[in-house]
Coordinates of C-alpha atoms in Angstrom, one line a residue:
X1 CA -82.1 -28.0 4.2
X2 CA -79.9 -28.9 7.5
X3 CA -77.5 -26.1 8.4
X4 CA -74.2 -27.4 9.8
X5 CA -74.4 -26.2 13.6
X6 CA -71.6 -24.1 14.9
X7 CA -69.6 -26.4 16.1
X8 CA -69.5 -28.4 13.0
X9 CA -68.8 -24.9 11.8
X10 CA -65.7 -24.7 14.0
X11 CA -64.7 -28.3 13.4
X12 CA -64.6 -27.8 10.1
X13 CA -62.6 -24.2 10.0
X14 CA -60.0 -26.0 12.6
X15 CA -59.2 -28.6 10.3
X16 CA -58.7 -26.4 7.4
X17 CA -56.1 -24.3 9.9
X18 CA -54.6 -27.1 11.1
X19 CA -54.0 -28.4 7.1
X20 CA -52.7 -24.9 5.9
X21 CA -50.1 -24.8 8.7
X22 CA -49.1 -28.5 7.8
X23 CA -48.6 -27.2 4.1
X24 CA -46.7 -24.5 5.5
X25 CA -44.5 -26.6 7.8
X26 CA -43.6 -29.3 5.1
X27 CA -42.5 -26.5 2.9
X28 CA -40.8 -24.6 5.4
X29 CA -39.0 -27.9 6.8
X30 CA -35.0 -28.2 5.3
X31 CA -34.6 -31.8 3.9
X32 CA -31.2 -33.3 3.1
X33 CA -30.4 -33.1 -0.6
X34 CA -29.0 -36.0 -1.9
X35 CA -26.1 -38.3 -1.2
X36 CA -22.6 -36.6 -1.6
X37 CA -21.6 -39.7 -3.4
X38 CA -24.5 -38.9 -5.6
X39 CA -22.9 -35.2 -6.3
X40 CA -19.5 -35.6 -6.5
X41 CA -18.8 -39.5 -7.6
X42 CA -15.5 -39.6 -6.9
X43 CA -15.7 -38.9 -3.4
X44 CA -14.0 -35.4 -4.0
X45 CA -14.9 -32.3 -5.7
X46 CA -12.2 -32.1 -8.8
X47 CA -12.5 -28.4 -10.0
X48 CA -10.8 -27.7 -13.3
X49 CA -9.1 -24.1 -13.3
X50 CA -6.1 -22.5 -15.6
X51 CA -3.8 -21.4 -13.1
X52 CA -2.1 -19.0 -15.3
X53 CA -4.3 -15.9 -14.5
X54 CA -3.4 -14.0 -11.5
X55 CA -5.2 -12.9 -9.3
X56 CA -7.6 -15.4 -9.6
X57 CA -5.5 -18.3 -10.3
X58 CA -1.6 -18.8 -10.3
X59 CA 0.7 -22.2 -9.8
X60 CA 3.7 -22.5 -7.7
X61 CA 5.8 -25.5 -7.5
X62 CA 4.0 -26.7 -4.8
X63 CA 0.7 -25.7 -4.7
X64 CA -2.3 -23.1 -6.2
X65 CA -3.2 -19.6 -5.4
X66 CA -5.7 -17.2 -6.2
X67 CA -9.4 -16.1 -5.7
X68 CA -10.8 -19.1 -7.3
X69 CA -8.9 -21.1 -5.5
X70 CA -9.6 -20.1 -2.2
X71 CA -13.2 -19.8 -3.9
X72 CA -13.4 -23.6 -4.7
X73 CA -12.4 -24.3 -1.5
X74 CA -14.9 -22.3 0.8
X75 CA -17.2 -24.2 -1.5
X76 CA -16.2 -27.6 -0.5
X77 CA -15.7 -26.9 3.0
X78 CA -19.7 -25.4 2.8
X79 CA -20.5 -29.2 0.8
X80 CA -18.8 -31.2 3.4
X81 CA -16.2 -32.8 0.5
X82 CA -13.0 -32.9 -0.2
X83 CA -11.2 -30.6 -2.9
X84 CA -8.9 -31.4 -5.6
X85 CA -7.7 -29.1 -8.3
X86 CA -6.8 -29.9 -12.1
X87 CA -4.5 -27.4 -13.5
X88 CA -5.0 -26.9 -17.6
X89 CA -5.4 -24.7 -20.3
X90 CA -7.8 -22.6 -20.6
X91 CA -9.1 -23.8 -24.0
X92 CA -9.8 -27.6 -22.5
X93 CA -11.7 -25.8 -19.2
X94 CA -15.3 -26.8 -21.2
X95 CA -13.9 -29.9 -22.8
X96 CA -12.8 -31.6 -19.1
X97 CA -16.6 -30.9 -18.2
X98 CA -17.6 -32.5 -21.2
X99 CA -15.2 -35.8 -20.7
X100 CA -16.3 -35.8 -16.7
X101 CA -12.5 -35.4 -16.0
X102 CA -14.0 -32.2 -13.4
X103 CA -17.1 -31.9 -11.7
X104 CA -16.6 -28.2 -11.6
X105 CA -15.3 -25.5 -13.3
X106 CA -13.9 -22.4 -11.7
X107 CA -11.2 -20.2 -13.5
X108 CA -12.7 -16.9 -14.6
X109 CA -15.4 -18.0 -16.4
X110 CA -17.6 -15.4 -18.4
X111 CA -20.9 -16.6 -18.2
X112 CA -21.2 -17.2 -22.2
X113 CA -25.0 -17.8 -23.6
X114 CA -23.4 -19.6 -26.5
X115 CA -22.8 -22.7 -23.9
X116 CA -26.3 -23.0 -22.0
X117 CA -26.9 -26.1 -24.2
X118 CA -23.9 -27.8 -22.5
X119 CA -23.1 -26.2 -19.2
X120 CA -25.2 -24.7 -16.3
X121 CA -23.9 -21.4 -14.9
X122 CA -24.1 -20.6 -11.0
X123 CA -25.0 -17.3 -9.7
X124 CA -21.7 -14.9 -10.8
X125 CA -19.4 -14.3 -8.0
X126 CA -17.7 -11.5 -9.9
X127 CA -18.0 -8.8 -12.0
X128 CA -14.8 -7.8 -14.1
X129 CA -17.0 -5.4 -16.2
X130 CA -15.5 -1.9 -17.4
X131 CA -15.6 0.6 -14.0
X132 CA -15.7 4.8 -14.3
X133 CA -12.6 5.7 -12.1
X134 CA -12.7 9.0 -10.9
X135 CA -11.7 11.7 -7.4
X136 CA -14.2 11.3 -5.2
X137 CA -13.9 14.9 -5.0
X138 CA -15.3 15.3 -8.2
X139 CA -17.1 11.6 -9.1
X140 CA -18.1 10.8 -12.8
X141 CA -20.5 8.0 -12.1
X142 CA -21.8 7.1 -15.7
X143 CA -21.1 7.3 -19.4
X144 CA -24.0 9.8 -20.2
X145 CA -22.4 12.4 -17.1
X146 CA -18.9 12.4 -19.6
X147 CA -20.0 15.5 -21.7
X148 CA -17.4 17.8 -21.6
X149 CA -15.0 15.6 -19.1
X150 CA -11.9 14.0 -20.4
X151 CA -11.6 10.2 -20.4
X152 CA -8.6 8.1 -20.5
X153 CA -8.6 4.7 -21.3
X154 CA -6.1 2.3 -23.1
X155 CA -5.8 2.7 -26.5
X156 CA -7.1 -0.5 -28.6
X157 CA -8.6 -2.1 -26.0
X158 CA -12.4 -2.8 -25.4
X159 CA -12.4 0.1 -23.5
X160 CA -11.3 2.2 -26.6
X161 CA -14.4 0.3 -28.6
X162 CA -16.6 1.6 -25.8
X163 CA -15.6 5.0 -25.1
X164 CA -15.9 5.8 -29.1
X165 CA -19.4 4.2 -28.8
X166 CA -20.5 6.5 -26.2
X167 CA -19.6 9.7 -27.9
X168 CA -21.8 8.7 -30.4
X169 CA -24.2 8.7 -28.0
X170 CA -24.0 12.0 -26.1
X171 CA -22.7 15.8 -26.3
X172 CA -18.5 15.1 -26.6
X173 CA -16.0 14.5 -24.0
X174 CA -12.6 14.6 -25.0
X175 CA -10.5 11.1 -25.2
X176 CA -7.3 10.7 -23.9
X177 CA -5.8 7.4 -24.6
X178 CA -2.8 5.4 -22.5
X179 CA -0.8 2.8 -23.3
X180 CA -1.7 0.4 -20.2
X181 CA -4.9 0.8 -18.1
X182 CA -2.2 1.6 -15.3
X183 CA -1.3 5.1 -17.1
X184 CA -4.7 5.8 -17.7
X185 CA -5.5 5.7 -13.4
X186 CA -2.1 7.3 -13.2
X187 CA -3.4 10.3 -15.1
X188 CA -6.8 10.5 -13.4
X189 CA -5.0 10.1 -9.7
X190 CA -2.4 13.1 -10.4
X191 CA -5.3 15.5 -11.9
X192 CA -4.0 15.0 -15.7
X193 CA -7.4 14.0 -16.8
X194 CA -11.4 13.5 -15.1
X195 CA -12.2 10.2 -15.4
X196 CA -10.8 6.4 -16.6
X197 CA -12.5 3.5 -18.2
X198 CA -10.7 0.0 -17.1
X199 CA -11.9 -3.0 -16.8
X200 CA -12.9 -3.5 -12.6
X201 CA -10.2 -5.8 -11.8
X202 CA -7.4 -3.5 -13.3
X203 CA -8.9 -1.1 -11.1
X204 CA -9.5 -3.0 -7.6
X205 CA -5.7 -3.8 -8.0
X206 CA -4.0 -0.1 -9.0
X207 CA -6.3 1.1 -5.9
X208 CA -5.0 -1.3 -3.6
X209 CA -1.7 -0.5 -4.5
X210 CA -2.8 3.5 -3.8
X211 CA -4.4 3.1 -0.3
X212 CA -4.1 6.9 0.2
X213 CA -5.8 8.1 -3.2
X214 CA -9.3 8.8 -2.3
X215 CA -11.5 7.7 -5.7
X216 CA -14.6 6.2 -6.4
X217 CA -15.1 3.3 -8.8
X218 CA -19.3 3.3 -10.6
X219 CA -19.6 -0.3 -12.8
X220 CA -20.7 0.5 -16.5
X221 CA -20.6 -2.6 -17.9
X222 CA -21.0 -6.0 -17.0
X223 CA -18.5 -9.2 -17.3
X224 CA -19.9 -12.0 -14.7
X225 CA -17.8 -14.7 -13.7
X226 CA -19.5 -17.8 -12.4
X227 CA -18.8 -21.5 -11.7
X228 CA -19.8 -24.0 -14.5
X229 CA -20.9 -27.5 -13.9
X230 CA -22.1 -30.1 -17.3
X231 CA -25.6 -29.5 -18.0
X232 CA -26.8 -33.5 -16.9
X233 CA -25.2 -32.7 -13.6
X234 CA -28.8 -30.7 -12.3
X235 CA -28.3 -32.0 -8.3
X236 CA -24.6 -30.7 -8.5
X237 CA -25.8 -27.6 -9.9
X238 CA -28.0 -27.3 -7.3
X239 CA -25.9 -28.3 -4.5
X240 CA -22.7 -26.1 -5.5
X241 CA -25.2 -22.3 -6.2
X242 CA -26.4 -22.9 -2.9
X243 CA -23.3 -22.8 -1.5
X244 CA -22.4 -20.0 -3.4
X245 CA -25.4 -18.5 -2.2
X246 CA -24.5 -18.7 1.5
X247 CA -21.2 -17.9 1.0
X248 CA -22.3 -14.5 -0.3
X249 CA -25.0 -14.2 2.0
X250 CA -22.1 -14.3 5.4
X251 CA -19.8 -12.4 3.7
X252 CA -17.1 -14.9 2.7
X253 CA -17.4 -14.1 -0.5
X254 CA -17.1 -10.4 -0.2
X255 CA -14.3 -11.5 1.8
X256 CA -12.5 -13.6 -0.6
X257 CA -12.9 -11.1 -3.2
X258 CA -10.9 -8.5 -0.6
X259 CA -8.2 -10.5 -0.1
X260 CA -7.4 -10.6 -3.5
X261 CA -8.4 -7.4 -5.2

């Protein structure tokens, strides 16, 4: 039997170093993804949105405002591509992906399971869940913690449907329902009642609007909004969650959010 000698030995254990950190340098490399005209055919990124929902969307004479608007735009600006908007109804949102009259949609869109055959979802970039709204002085910060609190919440709503499922679920806590999600934070903010249940965006807003109220907001529920591009569109999938991704990661997402709610 010939034993290798030692510096075969080394030879050999050099080369299999120098071919792991080749592995790990071609993975580690950042490649260019493919062409923009390959992503967006038209040269432009069209994003379909119903400009009818403030604060996310809303249309002026001349132009469009809102959170998803200034959304799609970060987005394009991170692609490199020009934006364009096309304003519509909320029941043709799906049907303009399907007809390729948008490459995108984004106007509020609850990520629905129903439509994974069709569409791809990116990462959400909201959550317009139901919130526990309570004094910081006295925070409430989940369902189960209710017993023997009062909640308010409007009455009819989703919120009703949930707050009557959760005292079948634990010791009671008395209900107190409002007409409008406003009246229900009015009553928690002048001491009238513990705690409200509204949906997160009702909330951001009415706390906004009360800059001096010092209360604390705990998610209960959740209702992710994300960006929705056809299902044979992978690469633009791909391309468009990244961004997303990096927006989020430097905080112009958090941002965005902020400026609006």
């Amino acid at each position: 039997v010939i034993l290798p000698t030692l510096t075969t030995a080394v030879a050999i254990w050099l080369w299999l170093l120098a071919g792991v950190l080749f592995v790990l340098r071609w993975y580690s490399v950042e490649r260019p993804g493919p062409p923009l005209k390959e992503l967006f055919p038209y040269g432009e990124m069209r994003v379909g949105v119903d400009a009818s929902y403030p604060p996310f969307a809303v249309a002026t004479a001349d132009d469009l405002f809102g959170l998803d608007i200034d959304l799609g735009r970060a987005i394009a600006a991170q692609l490199e591509v020009p934006v364009r908007f096309v304003n519509m109804g909320y029941d043709g949102l799906y049907d303009s992906l399907k007809a390729d009259q948008v490459d995108v949609v984004i106007s509020a869109l609850l990520i629905d399971p129903s439509r994974t055959n069709d569409v791809l979802y990116t990462l959400p970039y909201y959550n317009a869940g139901f919130v526990l709204v309570s004094d910081s002085k006295q925070p409430i910060t989940s369902m189960s913690a209710l017993s023997e609190y009062a909640l308010a919440y409007e009455f009819g709503s989703d919120a009703d449907t949930f707050a009557r499922a959760w005292r079948r679920r634990i010791p009671p806590f008395t209900t107190r329902p409002y007409e409008l999600p406003t009246y229900a934070l009015d009553a928690v903010r002048l001491g009238q009642t513990d705690a409200a249940l509204v949906d997160a965006t009702s909330a951001r807003l009415y706390m906004r609007d009360h800059p001096t109220w010092s209360a604390q907001m705990n998610y209960v529920s959740d209702s992710l909004y994300a960006v929705a591009v056809r299902i044979s569109r992978g690469k633009t999938w791909e391309a468009i969650n990244y961004a997303l991704q990096s927006l989020a990661d430097d905080g112009t997402l958090a941002d965005i959010v902020k400026r609006w709610l």
